[in-house]
Coordinates of C-alpha atoms in Angstrom, one line a residue:
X1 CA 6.1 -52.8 -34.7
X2 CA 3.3 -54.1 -33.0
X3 CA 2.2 -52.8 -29.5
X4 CA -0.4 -55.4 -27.9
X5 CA 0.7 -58.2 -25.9
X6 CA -0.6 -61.8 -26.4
X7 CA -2.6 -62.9 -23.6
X8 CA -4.6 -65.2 -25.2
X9 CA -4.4 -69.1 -27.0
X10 CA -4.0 -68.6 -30.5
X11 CA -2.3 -70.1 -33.0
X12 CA 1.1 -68.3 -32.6
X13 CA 2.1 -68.8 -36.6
X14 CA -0.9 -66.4 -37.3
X15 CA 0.6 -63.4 -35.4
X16 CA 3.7 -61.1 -36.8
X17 CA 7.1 -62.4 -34.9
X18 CA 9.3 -59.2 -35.9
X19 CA 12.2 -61.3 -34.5
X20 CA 12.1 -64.1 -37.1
X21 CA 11.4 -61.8 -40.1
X22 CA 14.0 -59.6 -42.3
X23 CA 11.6 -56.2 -41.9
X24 CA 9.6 -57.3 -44.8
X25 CA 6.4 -55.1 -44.3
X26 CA 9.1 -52.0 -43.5
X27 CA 10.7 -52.8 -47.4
X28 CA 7.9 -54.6 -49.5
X29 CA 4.6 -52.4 -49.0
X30 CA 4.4 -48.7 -50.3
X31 CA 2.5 -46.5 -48.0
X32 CA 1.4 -42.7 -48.8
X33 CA 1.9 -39.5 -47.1
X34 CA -1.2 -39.6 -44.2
X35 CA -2.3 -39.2 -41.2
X36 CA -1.2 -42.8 -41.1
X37 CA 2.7 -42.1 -42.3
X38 CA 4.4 -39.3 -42.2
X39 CA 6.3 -39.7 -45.6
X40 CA 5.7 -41.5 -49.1
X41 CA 7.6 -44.8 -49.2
X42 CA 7.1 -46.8 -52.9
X43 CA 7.0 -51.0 -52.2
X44 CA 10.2 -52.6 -53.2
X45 CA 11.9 -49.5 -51.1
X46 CA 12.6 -49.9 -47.9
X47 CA 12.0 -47.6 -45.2
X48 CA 14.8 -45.0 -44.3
X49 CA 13.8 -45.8 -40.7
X50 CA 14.4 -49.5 -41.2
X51 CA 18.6 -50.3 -40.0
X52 CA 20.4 -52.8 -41.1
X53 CA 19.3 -55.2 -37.9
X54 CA 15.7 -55.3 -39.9
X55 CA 14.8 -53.6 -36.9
X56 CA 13.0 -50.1 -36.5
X57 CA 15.4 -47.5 -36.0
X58 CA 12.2 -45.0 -34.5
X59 CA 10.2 -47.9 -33.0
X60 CA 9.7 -46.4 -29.4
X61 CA 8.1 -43.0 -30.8
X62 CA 6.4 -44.2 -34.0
X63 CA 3.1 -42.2 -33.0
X64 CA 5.0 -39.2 -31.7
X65 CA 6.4 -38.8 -35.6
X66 CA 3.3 -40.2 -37.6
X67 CA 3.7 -43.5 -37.9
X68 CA 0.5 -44.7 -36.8
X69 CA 0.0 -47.1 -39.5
X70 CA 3.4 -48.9 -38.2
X71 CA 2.2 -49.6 -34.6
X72 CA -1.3 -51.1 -35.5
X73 CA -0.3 -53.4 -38.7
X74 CA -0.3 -57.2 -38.5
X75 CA 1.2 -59.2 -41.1
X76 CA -0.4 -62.4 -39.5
X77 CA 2.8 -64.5 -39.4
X78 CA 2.9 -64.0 -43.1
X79 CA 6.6 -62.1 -42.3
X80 CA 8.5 -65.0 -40.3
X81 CA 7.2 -67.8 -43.0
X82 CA 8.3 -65.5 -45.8
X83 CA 11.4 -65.0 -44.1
X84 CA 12.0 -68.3 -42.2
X85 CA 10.1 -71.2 -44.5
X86 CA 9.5 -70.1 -48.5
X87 CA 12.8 -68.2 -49.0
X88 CA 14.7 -70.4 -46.2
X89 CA 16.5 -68.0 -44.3
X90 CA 17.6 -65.8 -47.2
X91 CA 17.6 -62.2 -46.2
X92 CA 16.9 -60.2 -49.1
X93 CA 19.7 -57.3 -48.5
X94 CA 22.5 -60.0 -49.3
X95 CA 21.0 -61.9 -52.2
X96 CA 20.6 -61.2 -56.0
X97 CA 17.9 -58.6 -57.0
X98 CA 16.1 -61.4 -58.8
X99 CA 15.2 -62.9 -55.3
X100 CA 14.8 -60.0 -53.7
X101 CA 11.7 -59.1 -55.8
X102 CA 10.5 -62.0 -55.9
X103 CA 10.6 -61.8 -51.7
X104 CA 8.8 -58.5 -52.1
X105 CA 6.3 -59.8 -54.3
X106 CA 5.2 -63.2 -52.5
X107 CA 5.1 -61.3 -49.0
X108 CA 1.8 -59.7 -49.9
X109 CA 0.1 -62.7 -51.3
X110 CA 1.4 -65.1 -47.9
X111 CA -0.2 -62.3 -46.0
X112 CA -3.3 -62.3 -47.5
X113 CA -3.4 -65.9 -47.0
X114 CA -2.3 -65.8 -43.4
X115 CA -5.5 -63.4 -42.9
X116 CA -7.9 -66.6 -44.1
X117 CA -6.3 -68.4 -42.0
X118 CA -6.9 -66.6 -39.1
X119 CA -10.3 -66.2 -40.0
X120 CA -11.1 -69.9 -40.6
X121 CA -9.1 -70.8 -37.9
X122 CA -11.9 -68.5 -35.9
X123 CA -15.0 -69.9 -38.1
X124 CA -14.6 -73.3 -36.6
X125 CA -14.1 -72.5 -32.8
X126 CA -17.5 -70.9 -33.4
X127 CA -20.2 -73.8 -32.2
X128 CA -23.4 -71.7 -34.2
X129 CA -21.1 -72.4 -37.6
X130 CA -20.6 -76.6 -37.1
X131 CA -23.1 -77.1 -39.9
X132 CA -19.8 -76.0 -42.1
X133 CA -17.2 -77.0 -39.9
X134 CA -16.3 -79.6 -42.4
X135 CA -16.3 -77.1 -45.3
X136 CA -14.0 -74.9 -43.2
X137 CA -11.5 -77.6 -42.1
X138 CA -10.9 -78.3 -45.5
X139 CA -10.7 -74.5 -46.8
X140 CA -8.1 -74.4 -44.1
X141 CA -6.2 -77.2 -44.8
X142 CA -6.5 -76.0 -48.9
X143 CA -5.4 -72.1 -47.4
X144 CA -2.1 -73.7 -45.3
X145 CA -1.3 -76.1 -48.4
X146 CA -1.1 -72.4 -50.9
X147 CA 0.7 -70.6 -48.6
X148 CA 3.4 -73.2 -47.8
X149 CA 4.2 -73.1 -52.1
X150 CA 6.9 -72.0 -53.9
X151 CA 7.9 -68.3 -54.3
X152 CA 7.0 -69.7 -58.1
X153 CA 3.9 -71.1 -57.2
X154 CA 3.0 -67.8 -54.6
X155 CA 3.9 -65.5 -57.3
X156 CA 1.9 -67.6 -59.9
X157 CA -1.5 -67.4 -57.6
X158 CA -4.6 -66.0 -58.1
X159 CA -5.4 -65.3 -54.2
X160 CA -8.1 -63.1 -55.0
X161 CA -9.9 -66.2 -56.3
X162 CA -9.0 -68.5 -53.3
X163 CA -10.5 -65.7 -51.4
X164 CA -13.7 -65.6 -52.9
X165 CA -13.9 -68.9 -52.6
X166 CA -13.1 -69.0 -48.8
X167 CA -15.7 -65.9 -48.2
X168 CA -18.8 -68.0 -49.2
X169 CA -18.2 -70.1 -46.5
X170 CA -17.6 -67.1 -44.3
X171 CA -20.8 -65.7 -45.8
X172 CA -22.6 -68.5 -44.0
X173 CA -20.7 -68.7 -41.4
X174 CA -21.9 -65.0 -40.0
X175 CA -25.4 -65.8 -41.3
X176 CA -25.0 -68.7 -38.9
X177 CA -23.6 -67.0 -36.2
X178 CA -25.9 -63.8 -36.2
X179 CA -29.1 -66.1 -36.2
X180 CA -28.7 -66.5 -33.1
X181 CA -28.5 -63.0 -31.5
X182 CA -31.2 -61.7 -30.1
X183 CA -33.3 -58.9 -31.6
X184 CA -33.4 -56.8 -35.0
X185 CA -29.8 -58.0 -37.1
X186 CA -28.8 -54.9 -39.0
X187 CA -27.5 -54.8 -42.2
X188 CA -24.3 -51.9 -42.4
X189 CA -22.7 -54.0 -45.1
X190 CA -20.3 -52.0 -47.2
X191 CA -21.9 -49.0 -45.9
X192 CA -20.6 -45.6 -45.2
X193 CA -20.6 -44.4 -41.8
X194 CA -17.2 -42.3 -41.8
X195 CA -17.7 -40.5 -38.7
X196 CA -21.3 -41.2 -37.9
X197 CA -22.7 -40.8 -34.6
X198 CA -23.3 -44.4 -33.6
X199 CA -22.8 -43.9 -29.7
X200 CA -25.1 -45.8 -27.9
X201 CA -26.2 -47.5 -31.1
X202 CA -28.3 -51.2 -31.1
X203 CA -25.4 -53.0 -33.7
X204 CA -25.6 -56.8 -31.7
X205 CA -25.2 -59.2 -34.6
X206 CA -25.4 -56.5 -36.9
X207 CA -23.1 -57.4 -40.4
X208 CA -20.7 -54.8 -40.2
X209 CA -18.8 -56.6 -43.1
X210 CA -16.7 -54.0 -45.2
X211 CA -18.0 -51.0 -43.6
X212 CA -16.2 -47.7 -43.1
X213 CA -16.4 -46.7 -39.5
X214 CA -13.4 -44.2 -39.6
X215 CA -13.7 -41.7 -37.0
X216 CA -17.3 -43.1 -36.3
X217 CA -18.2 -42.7 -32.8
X218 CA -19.4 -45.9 -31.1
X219 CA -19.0 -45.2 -27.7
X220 CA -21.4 -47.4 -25.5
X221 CA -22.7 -49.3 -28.8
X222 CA -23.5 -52.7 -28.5
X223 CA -22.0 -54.5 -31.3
X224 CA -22.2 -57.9 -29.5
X225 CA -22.3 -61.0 -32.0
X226 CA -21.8 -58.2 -34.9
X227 CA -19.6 -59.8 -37.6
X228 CA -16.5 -57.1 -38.5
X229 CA -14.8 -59.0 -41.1
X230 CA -13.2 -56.0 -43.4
X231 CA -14.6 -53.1 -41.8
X232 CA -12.2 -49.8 -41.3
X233 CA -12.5 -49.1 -37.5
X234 CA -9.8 -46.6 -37.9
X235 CA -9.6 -43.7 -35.1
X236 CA -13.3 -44.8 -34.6
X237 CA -14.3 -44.4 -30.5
X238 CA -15.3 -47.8 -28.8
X239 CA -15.3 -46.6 -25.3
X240 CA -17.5 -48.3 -23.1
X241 CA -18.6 -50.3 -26.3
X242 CA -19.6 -53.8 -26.0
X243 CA -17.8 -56.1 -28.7
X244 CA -18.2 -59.0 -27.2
X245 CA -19.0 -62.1 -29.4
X246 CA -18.0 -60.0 -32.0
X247 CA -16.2 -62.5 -34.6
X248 CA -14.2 -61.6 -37.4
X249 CA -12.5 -58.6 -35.6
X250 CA -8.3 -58.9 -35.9
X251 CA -6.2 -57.4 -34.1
X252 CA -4.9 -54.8 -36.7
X253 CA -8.4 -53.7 -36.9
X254 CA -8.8 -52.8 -33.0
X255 CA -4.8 -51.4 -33.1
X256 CA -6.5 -48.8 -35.5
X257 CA -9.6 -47.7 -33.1
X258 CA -10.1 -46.0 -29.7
X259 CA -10.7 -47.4 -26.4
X260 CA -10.8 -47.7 -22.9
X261 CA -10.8 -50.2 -20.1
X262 CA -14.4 -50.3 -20.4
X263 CA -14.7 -51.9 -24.2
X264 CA -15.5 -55.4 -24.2
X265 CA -13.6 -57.4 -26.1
X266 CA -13.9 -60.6 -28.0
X267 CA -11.3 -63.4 -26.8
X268 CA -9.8 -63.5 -30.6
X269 CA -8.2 -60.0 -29.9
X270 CA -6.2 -58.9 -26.9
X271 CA -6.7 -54.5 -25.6
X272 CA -3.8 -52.2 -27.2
X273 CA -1.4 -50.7 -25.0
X274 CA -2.0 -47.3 -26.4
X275 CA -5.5 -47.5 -25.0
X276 CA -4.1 -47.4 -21.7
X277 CA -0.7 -45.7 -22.3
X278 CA -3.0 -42.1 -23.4
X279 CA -1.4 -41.8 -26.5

């Protein structure tokens, strides 16, 4: 369902291959009536647009019938591995319910997982963060040994544990990172800037971390070196902004926003299609 092209080196495990996976993010998550989707779907049910292939049955006009939400999610990888690696092959529409559910419920803790890893993967190609390079390497290898368990074992985790204990080492990574940005660092954490006019805004190694930024417009900000880790860039307007440096910014997170040819990007992210298609 994606629409951005790869055109970068990444580790190729930590982005969604739709081919290898059995439509697990179009069965196993619930999404609500939005401006996002255009219908409720409860998890567990899988999507009347989904066909038997696994494959979308509306996937060339999801925007045009509101399905936003489709074209900019990211499962990470966590679909193929699922798919391919915990259940073995298994698709879920010709086994028992038992492992059906079971696929349904281990999907969204794999994904979650997936995300660290993307984001420690990033943490240590980041020179400012070496003082906890050796923290991180072993957070990732501790991250990849939970999400290669056993649907028992996945289903049996408390990831929202593992993840606290990952973000302390994020924590210092950004303050690590930011310290060396020039200039005032603002602090938006958590904070509420749904539509705020930000355009031309000072945000370079700003912590950004969990804010909502939906509809906000940004347009010529610079948010160089800012760290974006969680924050809800949905339909917010990056046009002419300058993101470069920015860490902690995946690719479901620009999918969601606005841009142009003139955003600058980090390398960790590649530019939508849509931003160019006018859609």
């Amino acid at each position: 369902m994606r629409e951005h092209t790869v055109d970068r080196a990444d580790p190729p495990a930590l982005r969604g291959d739709c081919e290898s996976c059995f439509g697990l993010c179009c069965a196993a998550l619930p999404f609500a009536r939005s401006a996002d989707f255009a219908i409720d779907k409860d998890a567990g049910t899988p999507c009347p647009n989904l066909r038997a292939d696994h494959r979308c049955g509306i996937h060339a006009t999801l925007r045009e019938r509101g399905f936003t939400g489709c074209t900019v999610y990211d499962c990470f990888g966590a679909g193929q591995r699922v798919s391919q690696v915990t259940f073995g092959g298994q698709d879920w529409r010709t086994g028992p319910p038992e492992r059906t559910r079971r696929m349904f419920d281990v999907f969204p803790v794999v994904r979650q997982l997936h995300e660290l890893l993307w984001y420690l993967t990033e943490a240590l190609t980041l020179p400012a963060a070496r003082p906890v390079h050796a923290g991180l390497r072993r957070a990732l290898a501790d991250t990849e040994r939970l999400a290669g368990g056993s649907p028992g074992e996945l289903a049996a985790l408390d990831v929202a544990a593992h993840r606290q204990r990952v973000n302390v080492l994020l924590l210092r990574t950004s303050e690590l990172v930011r310290a060396g940005t020039r200039g005032r660092k603002k602090s938006r954490r958590n904070a509420d800037l749904m539509g705020a006019r930000l355009r031309g805004a000072g945000l370079a190694g700003a912590d950004l971390r969990g804010a909502c930024l939906i509809a906000a417009d940004l347009t010529g900000a610079d948010l160089r070196g800012a760290d974006l880790i969680g924050a809800d860039l949905r339909d917010a307007d990056l046009t002419d902004a300058d993101l470069t440096g920015a860490f902690f910014l995946t690719q479901p997170q620009v999918n969601a926003a606005k841009g142009g040819p003139g955003t600058g990007l980090p390398d960790s992210v590649t530019r939508p299609v849509h931003w160019t298609a006018g859609l």
